[in-house]
Coordinates of C-alpha atoms in Angstrom, one line a residue:
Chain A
X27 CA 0.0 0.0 0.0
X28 CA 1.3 3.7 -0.9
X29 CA 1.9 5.9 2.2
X30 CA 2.2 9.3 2.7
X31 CA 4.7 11.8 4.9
X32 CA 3.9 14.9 5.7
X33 CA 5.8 17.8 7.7
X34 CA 3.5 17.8 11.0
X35 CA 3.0 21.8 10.9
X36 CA 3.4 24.8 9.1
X37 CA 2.4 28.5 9.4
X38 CA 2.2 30.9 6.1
X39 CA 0.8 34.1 6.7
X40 CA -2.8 35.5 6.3
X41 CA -2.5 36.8 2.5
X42 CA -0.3 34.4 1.0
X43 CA -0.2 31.3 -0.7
X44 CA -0.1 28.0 1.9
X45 CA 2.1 25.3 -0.1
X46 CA 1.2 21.9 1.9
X47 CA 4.1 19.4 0.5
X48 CA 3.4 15.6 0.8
X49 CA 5.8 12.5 -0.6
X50 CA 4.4 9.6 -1.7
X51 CA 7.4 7.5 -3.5
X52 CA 6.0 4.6 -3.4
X53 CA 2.1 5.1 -5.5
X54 CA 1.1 3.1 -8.2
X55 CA 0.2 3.7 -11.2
X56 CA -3.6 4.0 -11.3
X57 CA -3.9 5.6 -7.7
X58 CA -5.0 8.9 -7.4
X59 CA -4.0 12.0 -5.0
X60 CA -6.3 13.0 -2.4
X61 CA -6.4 16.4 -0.3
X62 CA -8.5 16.5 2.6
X63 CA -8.7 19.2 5.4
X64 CA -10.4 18.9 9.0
X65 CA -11.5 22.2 10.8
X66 CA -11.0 22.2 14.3
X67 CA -13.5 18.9 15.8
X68 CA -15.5 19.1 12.6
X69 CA -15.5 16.3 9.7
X70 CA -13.0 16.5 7.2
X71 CA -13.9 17.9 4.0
X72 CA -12.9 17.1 0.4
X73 CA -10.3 19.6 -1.4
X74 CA -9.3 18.2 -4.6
X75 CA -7.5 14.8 -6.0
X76 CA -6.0 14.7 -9.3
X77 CA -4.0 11.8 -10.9
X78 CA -0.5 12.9 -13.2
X79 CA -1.9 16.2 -14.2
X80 CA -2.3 19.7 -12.5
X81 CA -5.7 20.5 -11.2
X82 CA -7.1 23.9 -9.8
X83 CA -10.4 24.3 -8.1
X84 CA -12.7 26.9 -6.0
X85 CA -10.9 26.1 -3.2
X86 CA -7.6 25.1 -4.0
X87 CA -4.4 24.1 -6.6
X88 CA -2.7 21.1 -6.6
X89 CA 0.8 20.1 -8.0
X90 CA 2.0 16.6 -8.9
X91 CA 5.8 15.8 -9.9
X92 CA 6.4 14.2 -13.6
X93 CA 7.3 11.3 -11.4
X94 CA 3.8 11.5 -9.0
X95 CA 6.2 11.0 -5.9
X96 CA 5.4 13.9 -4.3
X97 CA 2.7 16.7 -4.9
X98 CA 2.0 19.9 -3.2
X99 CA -1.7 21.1 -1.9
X100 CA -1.4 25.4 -2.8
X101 CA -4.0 27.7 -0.8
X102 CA -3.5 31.0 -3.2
X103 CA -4.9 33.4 -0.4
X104 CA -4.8 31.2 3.0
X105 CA -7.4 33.1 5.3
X106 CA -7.7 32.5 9.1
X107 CA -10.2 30.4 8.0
X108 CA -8.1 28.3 6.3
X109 CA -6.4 26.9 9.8
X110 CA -6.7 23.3 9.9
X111 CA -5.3 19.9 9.4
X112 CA -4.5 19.1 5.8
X113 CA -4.4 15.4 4.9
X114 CA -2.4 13.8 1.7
X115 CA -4.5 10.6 0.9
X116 CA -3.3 8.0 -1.4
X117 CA -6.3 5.5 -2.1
X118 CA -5.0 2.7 -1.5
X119 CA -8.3 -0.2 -2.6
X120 CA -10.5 0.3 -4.6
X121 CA -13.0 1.8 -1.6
X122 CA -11.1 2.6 1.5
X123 CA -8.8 6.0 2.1
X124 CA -6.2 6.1 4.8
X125 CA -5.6 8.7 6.6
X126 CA -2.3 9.9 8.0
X127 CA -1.2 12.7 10.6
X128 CA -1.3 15.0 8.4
X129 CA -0.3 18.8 8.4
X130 CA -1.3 21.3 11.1
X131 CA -1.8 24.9 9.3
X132 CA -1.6 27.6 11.7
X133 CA -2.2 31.0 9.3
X134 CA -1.1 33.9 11.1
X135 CA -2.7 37.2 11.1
Chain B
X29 CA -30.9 18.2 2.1
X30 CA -28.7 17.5 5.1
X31 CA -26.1 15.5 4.0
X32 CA -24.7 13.5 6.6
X33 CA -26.6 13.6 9.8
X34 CA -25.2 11.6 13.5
X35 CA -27.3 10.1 16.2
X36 CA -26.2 11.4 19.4
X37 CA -23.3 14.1 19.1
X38 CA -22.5 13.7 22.7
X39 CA -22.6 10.1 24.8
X40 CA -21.3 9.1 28.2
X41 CA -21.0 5.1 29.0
X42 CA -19.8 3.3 31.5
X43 CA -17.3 0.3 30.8
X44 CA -19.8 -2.5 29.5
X45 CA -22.6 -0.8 28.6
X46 CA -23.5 -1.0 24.9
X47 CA -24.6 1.5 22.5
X48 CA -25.8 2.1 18.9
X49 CA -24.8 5.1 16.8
X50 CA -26.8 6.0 14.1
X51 CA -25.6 7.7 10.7
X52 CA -27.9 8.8 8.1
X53 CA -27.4 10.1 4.7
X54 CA -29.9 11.7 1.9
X55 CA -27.9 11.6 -0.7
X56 CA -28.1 8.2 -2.4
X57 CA -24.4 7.1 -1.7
X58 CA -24.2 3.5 -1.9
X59 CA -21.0 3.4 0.1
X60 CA -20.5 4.4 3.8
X61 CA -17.9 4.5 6.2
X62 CA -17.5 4.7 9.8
X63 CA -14.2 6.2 11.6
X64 CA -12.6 7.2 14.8
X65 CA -10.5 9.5 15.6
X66 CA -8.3 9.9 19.0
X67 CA -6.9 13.2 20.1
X68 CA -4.1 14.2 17.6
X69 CA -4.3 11.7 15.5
X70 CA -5.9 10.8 12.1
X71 CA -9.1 9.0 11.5
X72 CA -9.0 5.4 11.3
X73 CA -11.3 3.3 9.5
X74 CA -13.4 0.9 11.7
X75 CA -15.8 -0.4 9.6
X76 CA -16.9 0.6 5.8
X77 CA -20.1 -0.5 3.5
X78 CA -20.4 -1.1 -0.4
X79 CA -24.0 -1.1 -0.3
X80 CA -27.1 -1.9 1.4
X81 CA -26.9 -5.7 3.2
X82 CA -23.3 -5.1 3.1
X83 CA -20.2 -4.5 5.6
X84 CA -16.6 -5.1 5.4
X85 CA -13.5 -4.8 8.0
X86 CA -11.6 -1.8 8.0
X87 CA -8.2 -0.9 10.1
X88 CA -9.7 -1.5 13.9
X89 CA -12.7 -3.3 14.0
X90 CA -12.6 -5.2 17.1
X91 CA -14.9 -4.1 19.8
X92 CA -17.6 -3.0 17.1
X93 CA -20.2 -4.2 14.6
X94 CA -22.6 -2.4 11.6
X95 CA -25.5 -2.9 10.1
X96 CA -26.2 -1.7 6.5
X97 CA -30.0 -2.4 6.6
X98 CA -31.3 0.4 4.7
X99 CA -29.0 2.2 2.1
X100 CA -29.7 5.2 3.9
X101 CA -28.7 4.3 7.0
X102 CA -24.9 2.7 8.6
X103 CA -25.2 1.6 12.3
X104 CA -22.4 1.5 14.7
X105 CA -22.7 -0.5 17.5
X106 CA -20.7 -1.5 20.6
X107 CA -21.6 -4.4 22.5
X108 CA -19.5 -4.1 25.5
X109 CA -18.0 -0.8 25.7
X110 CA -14.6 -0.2 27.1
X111 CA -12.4 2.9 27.9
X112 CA -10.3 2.3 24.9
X113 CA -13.2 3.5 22.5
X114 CA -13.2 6.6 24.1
X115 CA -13.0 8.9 20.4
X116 CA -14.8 10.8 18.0
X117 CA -16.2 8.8 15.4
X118 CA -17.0 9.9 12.5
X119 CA -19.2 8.8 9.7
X120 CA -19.4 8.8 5.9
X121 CA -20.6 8.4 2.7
X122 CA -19.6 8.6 -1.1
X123 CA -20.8 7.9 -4.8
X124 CA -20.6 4.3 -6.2
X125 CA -17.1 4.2 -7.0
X126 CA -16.0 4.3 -10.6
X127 CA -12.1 4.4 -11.6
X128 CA -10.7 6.6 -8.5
X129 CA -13.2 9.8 -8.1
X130 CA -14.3 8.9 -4.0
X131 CA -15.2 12.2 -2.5
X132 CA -16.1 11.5 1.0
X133 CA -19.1 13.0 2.6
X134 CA -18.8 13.5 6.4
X135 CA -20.6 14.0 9.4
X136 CA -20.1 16.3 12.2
X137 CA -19.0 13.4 14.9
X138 CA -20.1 11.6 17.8
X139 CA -17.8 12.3 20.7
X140 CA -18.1 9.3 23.3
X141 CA -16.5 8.6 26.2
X142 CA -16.4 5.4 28.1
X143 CA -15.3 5.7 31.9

């Protein structure tokens, strides 16, 4: 099974982009990239995935190496609001996701 | 529509009592999930669902069983409670799984504790 690491915190200031990093060197082929984040005791909520290409959303951008061993989650404008744990999610089988630690995003005012 | 909904959000048990948490979702998924979470950590899959009439193991299951009776509904029960299920848990539900899209759907939590 593909594992993530992830640095256990970060800070970025309000304003500016948050760049979450995550390694993966170990994914297959077919399995996809998956961002979640988790607001202070609420239920985590989906970001974005993507597979070997680049992929922007509402909420968020997210980059994946030519050799999908690592990928990086950007926030273009983190807001306070944006303080929460971020989780990089391999899936793993076909209907389970595991998650990690993840990263602790303090954004500072 | 409320997405996922959990029955209670608070409980209090004492060791060996047993319990049933309720999740409910109005959104058709045919899969759901059940997790827990302990302070600092990340959520761990208990038990999981690929349809109605169906369950399947996930990372911890000891100490708890489901019930997929209705597709809208994913029970979570403990038999004999003990002070090591003291967590949040956490329910879900996504889509019928195609290639790799699986956005998870999640409710807001059950925090029990077991003394």
């Amino acid at each position: 099974d593909a594992k993530t690491t992830q640095p256990p915190s970060m800070d970025c200031a309000e304003g500016r982009a948050a760049n979450l990093p995550c390694n993966h060197s170990t994914i297959s082929g077919n399995e996809y990239v998956y961002w979640y984040r988790q607001i202070h005791s609420q239920g985590p909520q989906y970001i974005i995935h993507g597979l070997k290409n680049n992929e922007t959303n509402e909420m968020a951008s997210l980059i994946i190496t030519e050799d999908r061993k690592s990928s990086t989650l950007i926030l273009p404008h983190a807001t306070l609001r944006d303080t929460a744990v971020y989780y990089c999610i391999v899936r793993v089988r076909d209907d389970k996701i595991i998650f990690g630690k993840g990263t602790r995003l303090h954004i500072l005012p | 529509n409320a997405g996922v909904t959990q029955t209670p959000k608070f409980r209090v048990l004492k060791t060996g009592q047993s319990m049933t948490l309720l999740c409910a979702q109005d959104m058709n998924h045919e899969y759901m999930y059940w997790y827990r979470q302990d302070p600092g950590m990340g959520l761990r899959l208990i038990h999981y669902s690929v349809g109605e009439g169906t369950t399947a193991k996930g990372e911890v299951p000891d100490g708890y069983n489901v019930s997929r009776l209705k597709k809208q509904n994913f029970l979570l029960g403990l038999e004999s409670a003990a002070p090591s299920q003291t967590s949040v848990y956490f329910c879900a539900s996504s889509y019928f799984q195609v290639v790799a899209y699986n956005e998870q759907f999640f409710g807001p939590g059950t925090r029990l504790t077991v003394l």
